[in-house]
C-alpha cells in the first residue's frame, strides 16, 4: 500500500516506466466516430451487441436506449420501473436486453416485434 500511495501523485507514464510497462503513444490520435445523443441524465452503462453494430445504454433518466452505432439511430427506447439502473447488457442473440440496478431488480426486455 505504501507503493500505491507513492504512485498516486505520479504521472501514469512515470509509473509505467518504473514498472517496465509499455504504454501506447496513440492516446492523442483517438477521435470519436459517432456521438449518440438521447439520454437526459447520467449514463451508467453501455454494452455492445455481438454484431458490433448495436449497443444498449442505461441512464439515470430511467430509460434503456438501443442504438445502431454506425448511424446513431435509436431503435428502441425502453422505459424502466426505476431510474436507479446501474448496468445493462445484450443477450448473445441480440434479441433481448437486460438491466439491473439499485432497486434490486433484474429486468429482461424483448427487442423482437410483437
PDB file of C-alpha atoms in Angstrom:
ATOM      1  CA  UNK A   1       0.000   0.000   0.000  1.00  0.00           C
ATOM      2  CA  UNK A   2       2.948   2.317   0.553  1.00  0.00           C
ATOM      3  CA  UNK A   3       3.966   1.990  -3.103  1.00  0.00           C
ATOM      4  CA  UNK A   4       0.370   2.585  -4.193  1.00  0.00           C
ATOM      5  CA  UNK A   5       0.261   5.790  -2.107  1.00  0.00           C
ATOM      6  CA  UNK A   6       3.560   6.977  -3.586  1.00  0.00           C
ATOM      7  CA  UNK A   7       2.337   6.242  -7.122  1.00  0.00           C
ATOM      8  CA  UNK A   8      -0.877   8.229  -6.622  1.00  0.00           C
ATOM      9  CA  UNK A   9       0.935  11.518  -7.160  1.00  0.00           C
ATOM     10  CA  UNK A  10       2.960  10.416 -10.186  1.00  0.00           C
ATOM     11  CA  UNK A  11       2.083  10.599 -13.855  1.00  0.00           C
ATOM     12  CA  UNK A  12       0.893   7.374 -15.440  1.00  0.00           C
ATOM     13  CA  UNK A  13       3.839   7.356 -17.844  1.00  0.00           C
ATOM     14  CA  UNK A  14       6.339   7.626 -14.957  1.00  0.00           C
ATOM     15  CA  UNK A  15       4.739   4.731 -13.061  1.00  0.00           C
ATOM     16  CA  UNK A  16       4.727   2.639 -16.251  1.00  0.00           C
ATOM     17  CA  UNK A  17       8.438   3.289 -16.857  1.00  0.00           C
ATOM     18  CA  UNK A  18       9.360   2.380 -13.267  1.00  0.00           C
ATOM     19  CA  UNK A  19       7.440  -0.889 -13.546  1.00  0.00           C
ATOM     20  CA  UNK A  20       8.716  -1.735 -17.042  1.00  0.00           C
ATOM     21  CA  UNK A  21       5.257  -1.422 -18.591  1.00  0.00           C
ATOM     22  CA  UNK A  22       4.887  -0.353 -22.218  1.00  0.00           C
ATOM     23  CA  UNK A  23       2.465   2.481 -22.864  1.00  0.00           C
ATOM     24  CA  UNK A  24       0.650   3.299 -26.077  1.00  0.00           C
ATOM     25  CA  UNK A  25       1.529   6.572 -27.719  1.00  0.00           C
ATOM     26  CA  UNK A  26      -1.798   6.669 -29.578  1.00  0.00           C
ATOM     27  CA  UNK A  27      -3.836   8.406 -26.884  1.00  0.00           C
ATOM     28  CA  UNK A  28      -3.935  11.730 -28.730  1.00  0.00           C
ATOM     29  CA  UNK A  29      -4.946  10.170 -32.037  1.00  0.00           C
ATOM     30  CA  UNK A  30      -8.269   8.658 -30.914  1.00  0.00           C
ATOM     31  CA  UNK A  31     -11.262  10.505 -32.305  1.00  0.00           C
ATOM     32  CA  UNK A  32     -14.949   9.765 -31.764  1.00  0.00           C
ATOM     33  CA  UNK A  33     -16.565   8.003 -34.720  1.00  0.00           C
ATOM     34  CA  UNK A  34     -20.045   8.956 -33.633  1.00  0.00           C
ATOM     35  CA  UNK A  35     -21.778  10.759 -30.774  1.00  0.00           C
ATOM     36  CA  UNK A  36     -25.051   9.241 -29.636  1.00  0.00           C
ATOM     37  CA  UNK A  37     -27.419  11.768 -28.100  1.00  0.00           C
ATOM     38  CA  UNK A  38     -30.707  10.980 -26.456  1.00  0.00           C
ATOM     39  CA  UNK A  39     -30.348  10.424 -22.728  1.00  0.00           C
ATOM     40  CA  UNK A  40     -31.432  13.184 -20.374  1.00  0.00           C
ATOM     41  CA  UNK A  41     -29.341  12.157 -17.333  1.00  0.00           C
ATOM     42  CA  UNK A  42     -26.124  10.370 -16.399  1.00  0.00           C
ATOM     43  CA  UNK A  43     -25.324   7.228 -18.354  1.00  0.00           C
ATOM     44  CA  UNK A  44     -24.238   4.368 -16.121  1.00  0.00           C
ATOM     45  CA  UNK A  45     -23.653   1.536 -18.560  1.00  0.00           C
ATOM     46  CA  UNK A  46     -23.146   0.775 -22.246  1.00  0.00           C
ATOM     47  CA  UNK A  47     -22.901  -2.684 -23.796  1.00  0.00           C
ATOM     48  CA  UNK A  48     -22.169  -3.773 -27.381  1.00  0.00           C
ATOM     49  CA  UNK A  49     -24.188  -6.465 -29.119  1.00  0.00           C
ATOM     50  CA  UNK A  50     -22.253  -9.340 -30.665  1.00  0.00           C
ATOM     51  CA  UNK A  51     -22.921  -7.907 -34.144  1.00  0.00           C
ATOM     52  CA  UNK A  52     -20.735  -4.885 -33.212  1.00  0.00           C
ATOM     53  CA  UNK A  53     -23.356  -2.581 -34.733  1.00  0.00           C
ATOM     54  CA  UNK A  54     -25.902  -2.239 -31.935  1.00  0.00           C
ATOM     55  CA  UNK A  55     -25.399  -1.051 -28.416  1.00  0.00           C
ATOM     56  CA  UNK A  56     -27.615  -0.542 -25.400  1.00  0.00           C
ATOM     57  CA  UNK A  57     -27.179   2.247 -22.863  1.00  0.00           C
ATOM     58  CA  UNK A  58     -28.691   2.628 -19.413  1.00  0.00           C
ATOM     59  CA  UNK A  59     -29.245   6.021 -17.865  1.00  0.00           C
ATOM     60  CA  UNK A  60     -30.485   7.601 -14.696  1.00  0.00           C
ATOM     61  CA  UNK A  61     -33.226   9.150 -16.833  1.00  0.00           C
ATOM     62  CA  UNK A  62     -34.978   5.784 -16.398  1.00  0.00           C
ATOM     63  CA  UNK A  63     -34.517   4.549 -19.951  1.00  0.00           C
ATOM     64  CA  UNK A  64     -32.645   1.882 -21.828  1.00  0.00           C
ATOM     65  CA  UNK A  65     -31.818   3.060 -25.332  1.00  0.00           C
ATOM     66  CA  UNK A  66     -30.853   0.648 -28.089  1.00  0.00           C
ATOM     67  CA  UNK A  67     -28.793   2.239 -30.846  1.00  0.00           C
ATOM     68  CA  UNK A  68     -27.456   1.459 -34.278  1.00  0.00           C
ATOM     69  CA  UNK A  69     -23.973   2.727 -33.513  1.00  0.00           C
ATOM     70  CA  UNK A  70     -22.797   3.457 -37.079  1.00  0.00           C
ATOM     71  CA  UNK A  71     -25.760   5.752 -37.796  1.00  0.00           C
ATOM     72  CA  UNK A  72     -26.640   6.969 -34.291  1.00  0.00           C
ATOM     73  CA  UNK A  73     -30.272   5.943 -34.803  1.00  0.00           C
ATOM     74  CA  UNK A  74     -32.257   4.846 -31.758  1.00  0.00           C
ATOM     75  CA  UNK A  75     -34.123   1.608 -32.464  1.00  0.00           C
ATOM     76  CA  UNK A  76     -35.748   1.168 -29.034  1.00  0.00           C
ATOM     77  CA  UNK A  77     -36.465   3.383 -26.031  1.00  0.00           C
ATOM     78  CA  UNK A  78     -37.439   1.214 -23.082  1.00  0.00           C
ATOM     79  CA  UNK A  79     -38.882   2.937 -20.001  1.00  0.00           C
ATOM     80  CA  UNK A  80     -37.683   1.343 -16.776  1.00  0.00           C
ATOM     81  CA  UNK A  81     -39.545   0.812 -13.490  1.00  0.00           C
ATOM     82  CA  UNK A  82     -36.848   2.757 -11.669  1.00  0.00           C
ATOM     83  CA  UNK A  83     -34.258   5.350 -12.598  1.00  0.00           C
ATOM     84  CA  UNK A  84     -31.728   3.605 -10.342  1.00  0.00           C
ATOM     85  CA  UNK A  85     -30.378   1.469 -13.194  1.00  0.00           C
ATOM     86  CA  UNK A  86     -26.675   0.620 -12.925  1.00  0.00           C
ATOM     87  CA  UNK A  87     -25.984  -1.871 -15.708  1.00  0.00           C
ATOM     88  CA  UNK A  88     -27.297  -3.254 -18.964  1.00  0.00           C
ATOM     89  CA  UNK A  89     -26.382  -5.970 -21.447  1.00  0.00           C
ATOM     90  CA  UNK A  90     -27.440  -7.649 -24.674  1.00  0.00           C
ATOM     91  CA  UNK A  91     -28.252 -11.349 -24.805  1.00  0.00           C
ATOM     92  CA  UNK A  92     -25.875 -13.219 -27.145  1.00  0.00           C
ATOM     93  CA  UNK A  93     -28.723 -13.445 -29.691  1.00  0.00           C
ATOM     94  CA  UNK A  94     -29.250  -9.641 -29.525  1.00  0.00           C
ATOM     95  CA  UNK A  95     -32.994 -10.335 -29.257  1.00  0.00           C
ATOM     96  CA  UNK A  96     -33.110  -9.302 -25.582  1.00  0.00           C
ATOM     97  CA  UNK A  97     -31.565  -6.681 -23.323  1.00  0.00           C
ATOM     98  CA  UNK A  98     -31.322  -6.808 -19.553  1.00  0.00           C
ATOM     99  CA  UNK A  99     -30.854  -4.158 -16.910  1.00  0.00           C
ATOM    100  CA  UNK A 100     -30.253  -4.151 -13.185  1.00  0.00           C
ATOM    101  CA  UNK A 101     -29.989  -1.510 -10.545  1.00  0.00           C
ATOM    102  CA  UNK A 102     -30.231  -0.327  -7.005  1.00  0.00           C
ATOM    103  CA  UNK A 103     -33.895  -1.369  -6.822  1.00  0.00           C
ATOM    104  CA  UNK A 104     -32.629  -4.999  -6.583  1.00  0.00           C
ATOM    105  CA  UNK A 105     -34.433  -5.973  -9.791  1.00  0.00           C
ATOM    106  CA  UNK A 106     -33.005  -7.521 -12.945  1.00  0.00           C
ATOM    107  CA  UNK A 107     -35.348  -6.898 -15.875  1.00  0.00           C
ATOM    108  CA  UNK A 108     -35.228  -8.576 -19.289  1.00  0.00           C
ATOM    109  CA  UNK A 109     -36.854  -6.965 -22.329  1.00  0.00           C
ATOM    110  CA  UNK A 110     -37.546  -8.486 -25.730  1.00  0.00           C
ATOM    111  CA  UNK A 111     -36.461  -6.494 -28.774  1.00  0.00           C
ATOM    112  CA  UNK A 112     -38.451  -8.723 -31.124  1.00  0.00           C
ATOM    113  CA  UNK A 113     -41.511  -7.093 -32.685  1.00  0.00           C
ATOM    114  CA  UNK A 114     -44.889  -8.139 -31.293  1.00  0.00           C
TER     115      UNK A 114
END
